[in-house]
Short mmCIF file of C-alpha atoms and ligand atoms in Angstrom, two decimals:
data_model
loop_
_atom_site.label_atom_id
_atom_site.label_comp_id
_atom_site.label_asym_id
_atom_site.label_seq_id
_atom_site.Cartn_x
_atom_site.Cartn_y
_atom_site.Cartn_z
CA MET Q 10 -12.47 -19.05 35.69
CA GLY Q 11 -8.99 -19.93 36.62
CA LYS Q 12 -7.35 -19.51 39.98
CA GLN Q 13 -4.91 -16.83 38.95
CA SER Q 14 -7.55 -14.79 37.25
CA ASP Q 15 -9.86 -15.10 40.38
CA ALA Q 16 -6.80 -13.98 42.62
CA LEU Q 17 -5.90 -10.99 40.42
CA PHE Q 18 -9.58 -10.03 40.31
CA GLN Q 19 -9.85 -10.07 44.03
CA ARG Q 20 -6.61 -7.91 44.20
CA ALA Q 21 -8.00 -5.42 41.46
CA GLN Q 22 -11.33 -4.85 42.84
CA GLU Q 23 -9.55 -3.23 45.96
CA LEU Q 24 -7.72 -1.01 43.85
CA ILE Q 25 -9.46 -0.16 40.31
CA PRO Q 26 -13.38 0.53 40.43
CA GLY Q 27 -14.95 -2.80 39.35
CA GLY Q 28 -11.41 -4.33 39.15
CA VAL Q 29 -11.21 -2.88 35.46
CA ASN Q 30 -10.03 -0.15 33.58
CA SER Q 31 -12.85 -0.17 31.25
CA PRO Q 32 -16.36 -1.07 32.33
CA VAL Q 33 -17.59 -3.93 30.11
CA ARG Q 34 -14.47 -5.85 30.87
CA ALA Q 35 -15.83 -6.58 34.41
CA TYR Q 36 -18.20 -9.30 33.02
CA ARG Q 37 -21.19 -7.67 34.62
CA GLY Q 38 -23.16 -8.36 31.55
CA VAL Q 39 -22.62 -12.08 31.70
CA GLY Q 40 -21.61 -12.80 35.40
CA GLY Q 41 -18.46 -14.33 36.63
CA THR Q 42 -14.89 -13.45 36.69
CA PRO Q 43 -13.22 -11.68 33.95
CA LEU Q 44 -10.00 -13.45 32.47
CA PHE Q 45 -6.78 -11.91 32.96
CA ILE Q 46 -4.75 -12.12 29.82
CA GLU Q 47 -1.10 -13.10 29.76
CA GLN Q 48 -0.46 -13.04 26.10
CA ALA Q 49 -2.04 -13.33 22.56
CA GLN Q 50 -0.71 -14.86 19.27
CA GLY Q 51 -2.44 -14.91 15.84
CA SER Q 52 -6.09 -15.85 16.49
CA ARG Q 53 -5.56 -17.26 20.06
CA ILE Q 54 -5.46 -15.35 23.57
CA PHE Q 55 -4.15 -17.04 26.43
CA ASP Q 56 -5.28 -16.18 30.18
CA VAL Q 57 -2.96 -16.13 33.17
CA ASP Q 58 -4.12 -19.66 34.09
CA ASN Q 59 -2.52 -20.74 30.92
CA LEU Q 60 -6.09 -21.45 29.08
CA GLN Q 61 -6.20 -20.94 25.43
CA TYR Q 62 -9.15 -19.32 23.56
CA ILE Q 63 -10.01 -18.33 20.02
CA ASP Q 64 -10.24 -14.62 20.36
CA CYS Q 65 -13.37 -12.97 18.88
CA VAL Q 66 -12.86 -9.74 20.65
CA GLY Q 67 -9.58 -8.43 19.06
CA SER Q 68 -9.17 -5.70 21.58
CA TRP Q 69 -12.59 -4.48 20.63
CA GLY Q 70 -11.86 -3.79 17.00
CA PRO Q 71 -8.02 -2.76 16.53
CA MET Q 72 -6.49 -6.31 15.98
CA ILE Q 73 -7.52 -6.91 12.40
CA LEU Q 74 -4.34 -8.63 11.54
CA GLY Q 75 -4.45 -10.78 14.46
CA HIS Q 76 -2.15 -10.71 17.57
CA GLY Q 77 1.57 -10.20 17.23
CA HIS Q 78 1.66 -9.84 13.41
CA ARG Q 79 5.44 -10.37 12.90
CA TYR Q 80 5.90 -7.39 10.70
CA VAL Q 81 4.09 -5.01 13.14
CA VAL Q 82 6.00 -6.17 16.04
CA GLU Q 83 9.30 -5.91 14.16
CA ALA Q 84 8.53 -2.17 13.30
CA VAL Q 85 7.40 -1.35 16.82
CA LYS Q 86 10.46 -2.76 18.36
CA LYS Q 87 12.64 -0.65 16.01
CA ALA Q 88 10.72 2.31 16.76
CA ALA Q 89 10.88 1.77 20.42
CA THR Q 90 14.65 1.69 20.59
CA LYS Q 91 14.73 5.06 18.72
CA GLY Q 92 12.74 6.73 21.54
CA PHE Q 93 9.23 6.50 23.09
CA SER Q 94 8.14 10.15 22.76
CA PHE Q 95 9.64 13.43 21.75
CA GLY Q 96 6.73 16.00 21.72
CA ALA Q 97 8.05 17.01 18.51
CA PRO Q 98 6.90 16.30 14.75
CA THR Q 99 8.28 13.01 13.17
CA ALA Q 100 8.21 11.61 9.73
CA GLY Q 101 6.14 8.69 10.89
CA GLU Q 102 3.20 11.10 11.53
CA VAL Q 103 3.47 12.80 7.97
CA GLU Q 104 3.48 9.30 6.47
CA LEU Q 105 0.35 7.94 8.55
CA ALA Q 106 -1.46 11.19 7.72
CA GLU Q 107 -0.62 10.45 3.94
CA MET Q 108 -2.02 6.94 4.16
CA VAL Q 109 -5.17 7.98 5.85
CA VAL Q 110 -5.88 10.71 3.34
CA ALA Q 111 -5.16 8.43 0.51
CA ALA Q 112 -7.45 5.77 1.95
CA VAL Q 113 -10.48 7.64 3.16
CA PRO Q 114 -12.33 9.65 0.28
CA SER Q 115 -13.73 12.57 2.30
CA ILE Q 116 -10.36 13.39 4.41
CA GLU Q 117 -7.99 15.98 3.10
CA MET Q 118 -6.29 16.84 6.43
CA VAL Q 119 -6.02 14.84 9.63
CA ARG Q 120 -5.00 15.43 13.08
CA LEU Q 121 -3.88 12.59 15.36
CA VAL Q 122 -5.14 12.27 18.92
CA SER Q 123 -4.57 9.27 21.37
CA SER Q 124 -8.21 7.84 21.54
CA GLY Q 125 -11.40 7.58 19.88
CA THR Q 126 -12.80 9.57 22.73
CA GLU Q 127 -10.64 12.45 21.80
CA ALA Q 128 -11.45 12.03 18.32
CA THR Q 129 -15.09 12.60 18.73
CA MET Q 130 -14.75 15.09 21.30
CA SER Q 131 -12.45 17.08 18.88
CA ALA Q 132 -14.92 16.47 16.01
CA LEU Q 133 -17.99 17.86 17.95
CA ARG Q 134 -15.76 20.88 18.89
CA LEU Q 135 -14.87 21.43 15.10
CA ALA Q 136 -18.53 21.10 14.04
CA ARG Q 137 -19.61 23.70 16.64
CA ALA Q 138 -16.71 25.99 15.60
CA ALA Q 139 -17.72 25.73 11.97
CA THR Q 140 -21.31 26.16 12.28
CA GLY Q 141 -21.66 28.50 15.27
CA ARG Q 142 -24.35 26.12 16.57
CA ASP Q 143 -24.41 24.11 19.82
CA LYS Q 144 -26.65 21.10 19.52
CA ILE Q 145 -25.70 17.67 18.44
CA MET Q 146 -27.63 14.83 17.30
CA LYS Q 147 -26.74 11.25 17.72
CA PHE Q 148 -28.52 7.93 17.92
CA ASP Q 149 -29.98 5.71 20.77
CA GLY Q 150 -27.54 3.15 21.57
CA GLY Q 151 -24.69 4.83 19.61
CA TYR Q 152 -21.50 5.19 21.56
CA HIS Q 153 -18.85 7.46 20.61
CA GLY Q 154 -16.46 7.38 23.62
CA HIS Q 155 -16.83 8.82 26.95
CA VAL Q 156 -17.50 12.42 25.84
CA ASP Q 157 -19.90 14.48 28.06
CA SER Q 158 -22.06 15.40 25.10
CA LEU Q 159 -22.25 11.84 23.82
CA LEU Q 160 -23.10 9.94 27.19
CA VAL Q 161 -26.78 10.44 26.33
CA LYS Q 162 -28.61 7.24 25.44
CA ALA Q 163 -25.12 5.73 24.84
CA GLY Q 164 -24.39 2.26 23.79
CA SER Q 165 -21.47 -0.28 24.85
CA GLY Q 166 -21.13 -0.31 28.60
CA GLY Q 167 -23.56 2.25 29.50
CA ALA Q 168 -26.28 0.35 27.75
CA THR Q 169 -25.01 -2.99 29.22
CA PHE Q 170 -25.43 -1.74 32.69
CA ASN Q 171 -28.48 0.19 32.16
CA VAL Q 172 -26.92 3.64 32.66
CA PRO Q 173 -27.16 5.07 29.19
CA ASP Q 174 -27.24 8.39 30.61
CA SER Q 175 -24.03 9.02 32.71
CA ALA Q 176 -24.05 10.90 35.86
CA GLY Q 177 -21.82 13.84 36.15
CA VAL Q 178 -22.74 15.29 32.85
CA PRO Q 179 -24.22 18.70 33.48
CA LYS Q 180 -27.71 18.98 32.56
CA GLN Q 181 -27.01 22.05 30.43
CA VAL Q 182 -24.48 19.86 28.46
CA ALA Q 183 -26.91 16.89 28.05
CA GLU Q 184 -29.58 19.13 27.14
CA LEU Q 185 -27.71 20.11 23.89
CA THR Q 186 -27.68 16.54 22.71
CA ILE Q 187 -30.69 15.02 20.79
CA SER Q 188 -30.97 11.33 20.58
CA VAL Q 189 -33.17 9.44 18.13
CA PRO Q 190 -33.49 5.83 16.97
CA TYR Q 191 -31.11 4.55 14.57
CA ASN Q 192 -32.26 3.68 11.16
CA ASP Q 193 -35.31 6.15 11.70
CA LEU Q 194 -35.14 9.02 9.07
CA GLU Q 195 -38.50 10.17 10.17
CA ALA Q 196 -37.50 10.59 13.65
CA VAL Q 197 -34.29 12.51 12.49
CA ARG Q 198 -36.26 14.72 10.46
CA ALA Q 199 -38.86 15.55 13.11
CA ALA Q 200 -36.03 16.29 15.57
CA MET Q 201 -33.96 18.25 13.07
CA SER Q 202 -33.51 22.30 13.35
CA ASP Q 203 -31.17 24.87 12.34
CA GLU Q 204 -29.76 24.69 16.02
CA VAL Q 205 -27.93 21.17 15.36
CA ALA Q 206 -24.19 21.67 14.47
CA ALA Q 207 -23.77 18.02 13.53
CA ILE Q 208 -25.46 14.55 13.37
CA ILE Q 209 -22.89 12.06 14.61
CA VAL Q 210 -23.43 8.38 13.66
CA GLU Q 211 -21.49 5.07 13.50
CA PRO Q 212 -22.17 4.13 9.83
CA VAL Q 213 -22.47 0.39 11.02
CA ALA Q 214 -23.36 0.61 14.60
CA GLY Q 215 -21.31 -1.45 16.58
CA ASN Q 216 -21.90 -0.63 20.17
CA MET Q 217 -25.42 -1.95 20.51
CA GLY Q 218 -24.16 -5.09 18.97
CA CYS Q 219 -23.82 -5.03 15.34
CA VAL Q 220 -26.61 -3.25 13.49
CA PRO Q 221 -26.22 -2.47 9.79
CA PRO Q 222 -27.39 0.82 8.19
CA GLN Q 223 -30.53 0.19 6.28
CA LYS Q 224 -30.73 0.99 2.60
CA GLY Q 225 -30.97 4.69 2.33
CA PHE Q 226 -30.42 5.74 5.91
CA LEU Q 227 -26.83 7.00 5.65
CA GLU Q 228 -27.83 8.77 2.28
CA GLY Q 229 -30.94 10.34 4.17
CA LEU Q 230 -28.83 11.64 6.83
CA ARG Q 231 -26.45 13.41 4.21
CA ALA Q 232 -29.45 14.95 2.63
CA ILE Q 233 -31.03 16.15 5.87
CA CYS Q 234 -27.76 17.68 6.92
CA ASP Q 235 -27.20 19.58 3.73
CA GLU Q 236 -30.99 20.58 4.04
CA PHE Q 237 -30.50 22.11 7.44
CA GLY Q 238 -26.70 23.37 7.26
CA ALA Q 239 -25.35 20.93 9.53
CA LEU Q 240 -22.37 18.70 9.41
CA LEU Q 241 -22.49 15.00 9.01
CA ILE Q 242 -19.65 13.29 11.22
CA LEU Q 243 -19.19 9.59 10.54
CA ASP Q 244 -17.81 8.05 13.55
CA GLU Q 245 -15.57 5.43 11.96
CA VAL Q 246 -13.47 4.58 14.94
CA MET Q 247 -14.56 1.19 14.86
CA THR Q 248 -15.45 0.75 11.01
CA GLY Q 249 -12.53 2.65 9.63
CA PHE Q 250 -10.03 0.09 7.96
CA ARG Q 251 -12.29 -2.45 9.39
CA VAL Q 252 -15.31 -2.89 6.95
CA ALA Q 253 -13.05 -1.69 4.00
CA TYR Q 254 -9.67 -0.11 3.84
CA GLY Q 255 -11.52 3.33 3.25
CA GLY Q 256 -14.04 2.59 5.79
CA ALA Q 257 -17.59 2.52 5.77
CA GLN Q 258 -17.74 5.62 3.91
CA SER Q 259 -16.03 4.00 0.96
CA LEU Q 260 -18.25 0.93 1.26
CA TYR Q 261 -21.50 2.75 1.27
CA GLY Q 262 -20.47 5.69 -1.04
CA ILE Q 263 -21.27 8.24 1.64
CA ARG Q 264 -19.09 11.73 1.98
CA PRO Q 265 -19.11 12.89 5.57
CA ASP Q 266 -18.12 16.19 6.44
CA ILE Q 267 -15.84 15.01 9.37
CA THR Q 268 -14.55 11.55 10.18
CA THR Q 269 -13.34 10.10 13.26
CA LEU Q 270 -10.84 7.17 13.29
CA GLY Q 271 -9.18 5.07 15.99
CA LYS Q 272 -8.89 1.50 16.67
CA VAL Q 273 -7.38 -0.17 13.58
CA ILE Q 274 -5.23 2.82 12.70
CA GLY Q 275 -3.33 2.30 15.82
CA GLY Q 276 -2.73 -1.35 15.25
CA GLY Q 277 -3.47 -2.10 18.93
CA MET Q 278 -1.60 0.94 20.24
CA PRO Q 279 -3.46 4.20 21.44
CA ILE Q 280 -4.26 6.42 18.47
CA GLY Q 281 -7.35 8.17 17.40
CA ALA Q 282 -7.67 10.89 14.54
CA TYR Q 283 -10.27 13.20 13.08
CA GLY Q 284 -10.00 14.44 9.57
CA ALA Q 285 -12.14 16.62 7.08
CA SER Q 286 -11.85 18.83 4.05
CA ARG Q 287 -9.01 21.18 4.11
CA GLU Q 288 -11.43 24.16 4.64
CA LEU Q 289 -12.97 22.73 7.89
CA MET Q 290 -9.53 21.69 9.33
CA LYS Q 291 -8.11 25.19 8.84
CA LEU Q 292 -10.42 26.10 11.92
CA VAL Q 293 -7.86 23.80 13.98
CA SER Q 294 -5.20 25.56 15.99
CA PRO Q 295 -2.64 26.71 15.11
CA LEU Q 296 -4.30 27.43 11.63
CA GLY Q 297 -7.51 28.56 13.24
CA PRO Q 298 -9.49 29.41 16.49
CA MET Q 299 -10.49 25.94 17.49
CA TYR Q 300 -8.04 24.58 20.01
CA GLN Q 301 -7.00 21.07 20.47
CA ALA Q 302 -3.81 19.50 21.80
CA GLY Q 303 -1.94 16.51 23.20
CA THR Q 304 1.35 15.70 24.79
CA LEU Q 305 1.46 12.03 23.35
CA SER Q 306 -0.51 12.86 20.17
CA GLY Q 307 1.21 11.32 17.24
CA ASN Q 308 3.30 9.11 19.64
CA PRO Q 309 6.02 7.81 17.37
CA VAL Q 310 5.63 4.16 18.55
CA ALA Q 311 1.94 4.13 18.28
CA VAL Q 312 2.16 5.90 14.93
CA THR Q 313 4.51 3.02 13.87
CA ALA Q 314 2.11 0.30 14.93
CA GLY Q 315 -0.46 2.08 12.80
CA ARG Q 316 1.57 2.62 9.82
CA ALA Q 317 2.72 -0.93 9.80
CA THR Q 318 -0.69 -2.36 10.14
CA LEU Q 319 -2.04 -0.04 7.46
CA SER Q 320 0.63 -1.05 5.07
CA VAL Q 321 -0.17 -4.76 5.57
CA LEU Q 322 -4.02 -4.10 5.06
CA LYS Q 323 -3.41 -1.98 1.76
CA ASN Q 324 -3.43 -3.83 -1.47
CA SER Q 325 -3.86 -6.96 0.35
CA SER Q 326 -6.75 -9.75 -0.07
CA ILE Q 327 -7.49 -9.43 3.61
CA TYR Q 328 -10.92 -7.90 3.24
CA ALA Q 329 -12.06 -10.46 0.73
CA ASP Q 330 -10.67 -13.27 2.78
CA LEU Q 331 -12.44 -11.94 5.96
CA GLU Q 332 -15.72 -11.45 4.03
CA GLU Q 333 -15.47 -14.96 2.93
CA ARG Q 334 -14.36 -16.70 6.52
CA SER Q 335 -16.95 -14.47 8.08
CA SER Q 336 -19.85 -15.49 5.85
CA GLU Q 337 -18.84 -19.08 6.14
CA PHE Q 338 -19.15 -18.58 9.99
CA GLU Q 339 -22.59 -16.83 9.48
CA ALA Q 340 -24.17 -19.74 7.41
CA GLY Q 341 -22.79 -22.20 9.99
CA VAL Q 342 -24.34 -20.08 13.00
CA ARG Q 343 -27.57 -19.76 11.13
CA ALA Q 344 -27.69 -23.68 10.28
CA ALA Q 345 -26.94 -24.51 13.93
CA ALA Q 346 -29.58 -22.16 15.31
CA GLU Q 347 -32.18 -23.72 12.88
CA LYS Q 348 -31.29 -27.08 13.62
CA HIS Q 349 -31.51 -26.64 17.38
CA GLY Q 350 -34.51 -24.29 17.18
CA VAL Q 351 -33.05 -21.29 18.92
CA PRO Q 352 -34.37 -18.04 17.57
CA ILE Q 353 -31.49 -15.80 16.70
CA THR Q 354 -30.66 -12.84 14.65
CA PHE Q 355 -27.31 -12.62 13.05
CA ASN Q 356 -26.04 -9.21 12.06
CA ARG Q 357 -22.87 -8.83 10.27
CA VAL Q 358 -20.91 -6.41 8.07
CA GLY Q 359 -17.54 -8.00 6.94
CA SER Q 360 -15.72 -9.26 9.90
CA MET Q 361 -17.83 -7.49 12.48
CA TRP Q 362 -20.70 -9.46 13.76
CA THR Q 363 -23.23 -9.96 16.54
CA LEU Q 364 -25.45 -13.12 17.36
CA PHE Q 365 -28.61 -11.53 18.99
CA PHE Q 366 -30.95 -14.07 21.01
CA THR Q 367 -34.03 -12.65 19.54
CA GLU Q 368 -36.16 -13.40 16.43
CA GLY Q 369 -35.39 -9.98 15.33
CA PRO Q 370 -34.90 -8.03 12.98
CA VAL Q 371 -32.49 -5.97 15.09
CA VAL Q 372 -32.42 -2.53 13.48
CA ASP Q 373 -31.95 -0.19 16.44
CA PHE Q 374 -31.44 0.04 20.10
CA GLU Q 375 -34.94 -0.98 20.87
CA SER Q 376 -34.79 -4.16 18.88
CA ALA Q 377 -31.36 -4.84 20.18
CA ASN Q 378 -32.68 -4.82 23.61
CA ARG Q 379 -35.25 -7.37 22.79
CA SER Q 380 -32.52 -9.96 22.92
CA ASN Q 381 -32.64 -12.62 25.73
CA ARG Q 382 -29.69 -11.57 28.09
CA GLU Q 383 -30.07 -14.94 29.90
CA LYS Q 384 -29.62 -16.90 26.96
CA PHE Q 385 -26.68 -14.56 25.94
CA ALA Q 386 -24.94 -15.00 29.28
CA ARG Q 387 -25.41 -18.78 29.06
CA PHE Q 388 -24.11 -19.04 25.65
CA PHE Q 389 -21.16 -16.86 26.44
CA HIS Q 390 -20.04 -19.07 29.27
CA LEU Q 391 -20.61 -22.11 27.27
CA MET Q 392 -18.46 -20.72 24.52
CA LEU Q 393 -15.82 -19.72 26.98
CA ALA Q 394 -15.88 -23.25 28.28
CA GLU Q 395 -15.53 -24.46 24.79
CA GLY Q 396 -12.25 -22.03 24.56
CA VAL Q 397 -13.89 -19.14 22.70
CA TYR Q 398 -13.57 -15.53 24.02
CA LEU Q 399 -16.46 -13.43 22.94
CA PRO Q 400 -17.44 -9.91 23.97
CA PRO Q 401 -18.92 -10.22 27.21
CA SER Q 402 -22.19 -8.25 26.50
CA GLN Q 403 -25.11 -8.94 24.08
CA LEU Q 404 -24.67 -5.28 23.12
CA GLU Q 405 -21.10 -5.58 21.63
CA ALA Q 406 -19.79 -6.51 18.41
CA ALA Q 407 -17.39 -9.42 17.89
CA PHE Q 408 -14.61 -9.37 15.24
CA PHE Q 409 -12.51 -11.82 13.00
CA SER Q 410 -9.01 -11.16 12.11
CA ALA Q 411 -6.89 -11.99 9.11
CA ALA Q 412 -5.41 -14.56 11.56
CA HIS Q 413 -8.59 -16.54 11.85
CA ALA Q 414 -7.96 -19.42 9.47
CA LYS Q 415 -10.60 -21.58 7.80
CA LYS Q 416 -9.57 -24.12 10.55
CA ASP Q 417 -10.47 -21.57 13.31
CA ILE Q 418 -13.78 -20.77 11.53
CA HIS Q 419 -14.74 -24.68 11.39
CA GLN Q 420 -13.69 -25.11 14.96
CA LEU Q 421 -15.77 -21.95 15.90
CA ILE Q 422 -18.87 -23.38 14.06
CA GLU Q 423 -18.56 -26.62 15.83
CA ARG Q 424 -18.52 -24.97 19.29
CA VAL Q 425 -21.41 -22.68 18.46
CA ASP Q 426 -23.39 -25.64 17.42
CA ARG Q 427 -22.77 -27.61 20.67
CA SER Q 428 -23.38 -24.56 22.84
CA LEU Q 429 -26.65 -23.57 20.82
CA LYS Q 430 -27.86 -27.30 21.57
CA LYS Q 431 -27.38 -26.77 25.16
CA VAL Q 432 -29.04 -23.52 25.14
CA ALA Q 433 -32.03 -25.00 23.24
CA TRP Q 434 -32.03 -27.91 25.76
CA GLU Q 435 -32.05 -25.46 28.84
CA PHE Q 436 -34.33 -22.59 27.32
CA GLU Q 437 -36.40 -23.89 24.45
CA LYS Q 438 -38.00 -27.11 25.97
C1 LIG W 522 -14.49 2.43 20.64
C2 LIG W 522 -15.14 3.64 20.11
C3 LIG W 522 -15.06 4.84 20.34
C4 LIG W 522 -14.23 5.30 21.52
O1 LIG W 522 -12.82 5.14 21.48
P1 LIG W 522 -11.79 4.98 22.66
O2 LIG W 522 -10.40 4.63 21.92
O3 LIG W 522 -12.43 3.93 23.26
O4 LIG W 522 -12.05 6.32 23.37
C5 LIG W 522 -15.70 5.92 19.81
N1 LIG W 522 -16.57 5.80 18.78
C6 LIG W 522 -16.82 4.45 18.44
C7 LIG W 522 -17.78 4.03 17.22
C8 LIG W 522 -16.13 3.16 18.95
O5 LIG W 522 -16.42 2.12 18.53
#
C-alpha cells in the first residue's frame, strides 16, 4: 500500500523467504504488498506509512486485551529490568502454572514451552509415550503448528497456498498421520483403530476460517477415544483463554486427556504450554522417560506478560462484553450481506469469527474451500482501504479484543456495509 511498506517489502524479499517470517503474512492469499507495522495501541494498528487501521487480526489471536494494555506493559517493563532469561526456575512460572491449572478443568500439571508448535509437538510425543502407539488422527484443514506429523492436510498457510502436505516431511512420518473431515464422526469411526495414539483436534477450528464444532462432535470424539484406548488432545492454542477463560473445554464441557495452549497465555510474547493429568505428566522428563526441554522455556518476561494478561481476564466481564460486541457485529454483517445480495456464511464463537463468501453452511475444510477467493480478496482490499486490518486469507479466523469498543464495532459495520455494496456491484450483477 504505502511507500515505506513497499520499500521494506522489496528489501525483505531479498533476505527472507517471501519477505516474511511466517507465510500467511506475505498476502499471497489476497495479492498486494503486506503492511509493515510500526506500532499498535488498543484496537488500532499503525503501519510504517503512518496509516491507521482497526485491527481484527490481534497478532492471530494473542492480543485479547488489545494492544499495549497498560497493566501488562508495566508488568513487562518491570520484569525486563530484572533480567531477560536465567535458565533457572522462577516464581512467575509457578504462578502462571497455578493460574492455568485453576482455569483449565482437565489440567493438573503443565509444562511451559515457547510456541504453540512446541506444545503440540510435545503433546503428540506424550500421547505416543503413554500409549506405546505411533499413529495420530487429525482433521482436514486443522492446523497445529509446523510439526512434521501435523503438516498433513493442514490448514492455515498450507491451505491458503494449496500445499496442505508439506515437502520435507518423511513419507514414513506422514504415513503415521490419518486425516479425516472435521465434524464427521462417521469418518473418524471408520478410520479409527487400536494403533492410534491420539486424536488431535481444534475444539473450535480456526485455521480453515472459524468452524465451530457441531453438536455432539467433541463428545463423540471423547467416546471414540475411550472405546479405542486412544487419548484426546484438544489443541487450545487458539481457543484457550479466548472463547472462555477455561477454554473451549469449559465452554463445551469436554474433558480432554491432553491440552495444548499458546497465543493468549503469552499475551503477545512467545509462550506455549501442554498440560494433562498428573498421571500423564509424570511421564515427562525429569519425572519420566519422555524427553522435552527448552533453553528459553518459561522465559520470565514472557511469563510475566502471560500472568498479567490472565489476571486481567480472570473475574472480568471481558468475555461477556466480547460476546455482546461480536454478536452485534455479526448481526450488522448479516444485515449488510442480505441488503446487498451477497451470499455469505458468518461463523463465530465468541470473539473469533470468519466471513466466508459462500452460501454455506461451512462445517469442514471442503465447505470452507467453496468460498469465493476472488470475492474475499476484493473485500479484503476494500476493507483495508477503509482502514480495517483483516487476516489476509479466507481460511483464517479474525478476532476482536477487549479494546474494540462499541464505537469500533459500529464503524466496522459501516465499513463492511460499504465494502459488501461494492462487492455486490462488481460480482453479483
Ligand atoms: C497458532 C496455532 C498453533 C501454532 O502455534 P505457534 O505459536 O504459531 O507455533 C497450533 N495450534 C493452533 C490451533 C493454532 O491456532
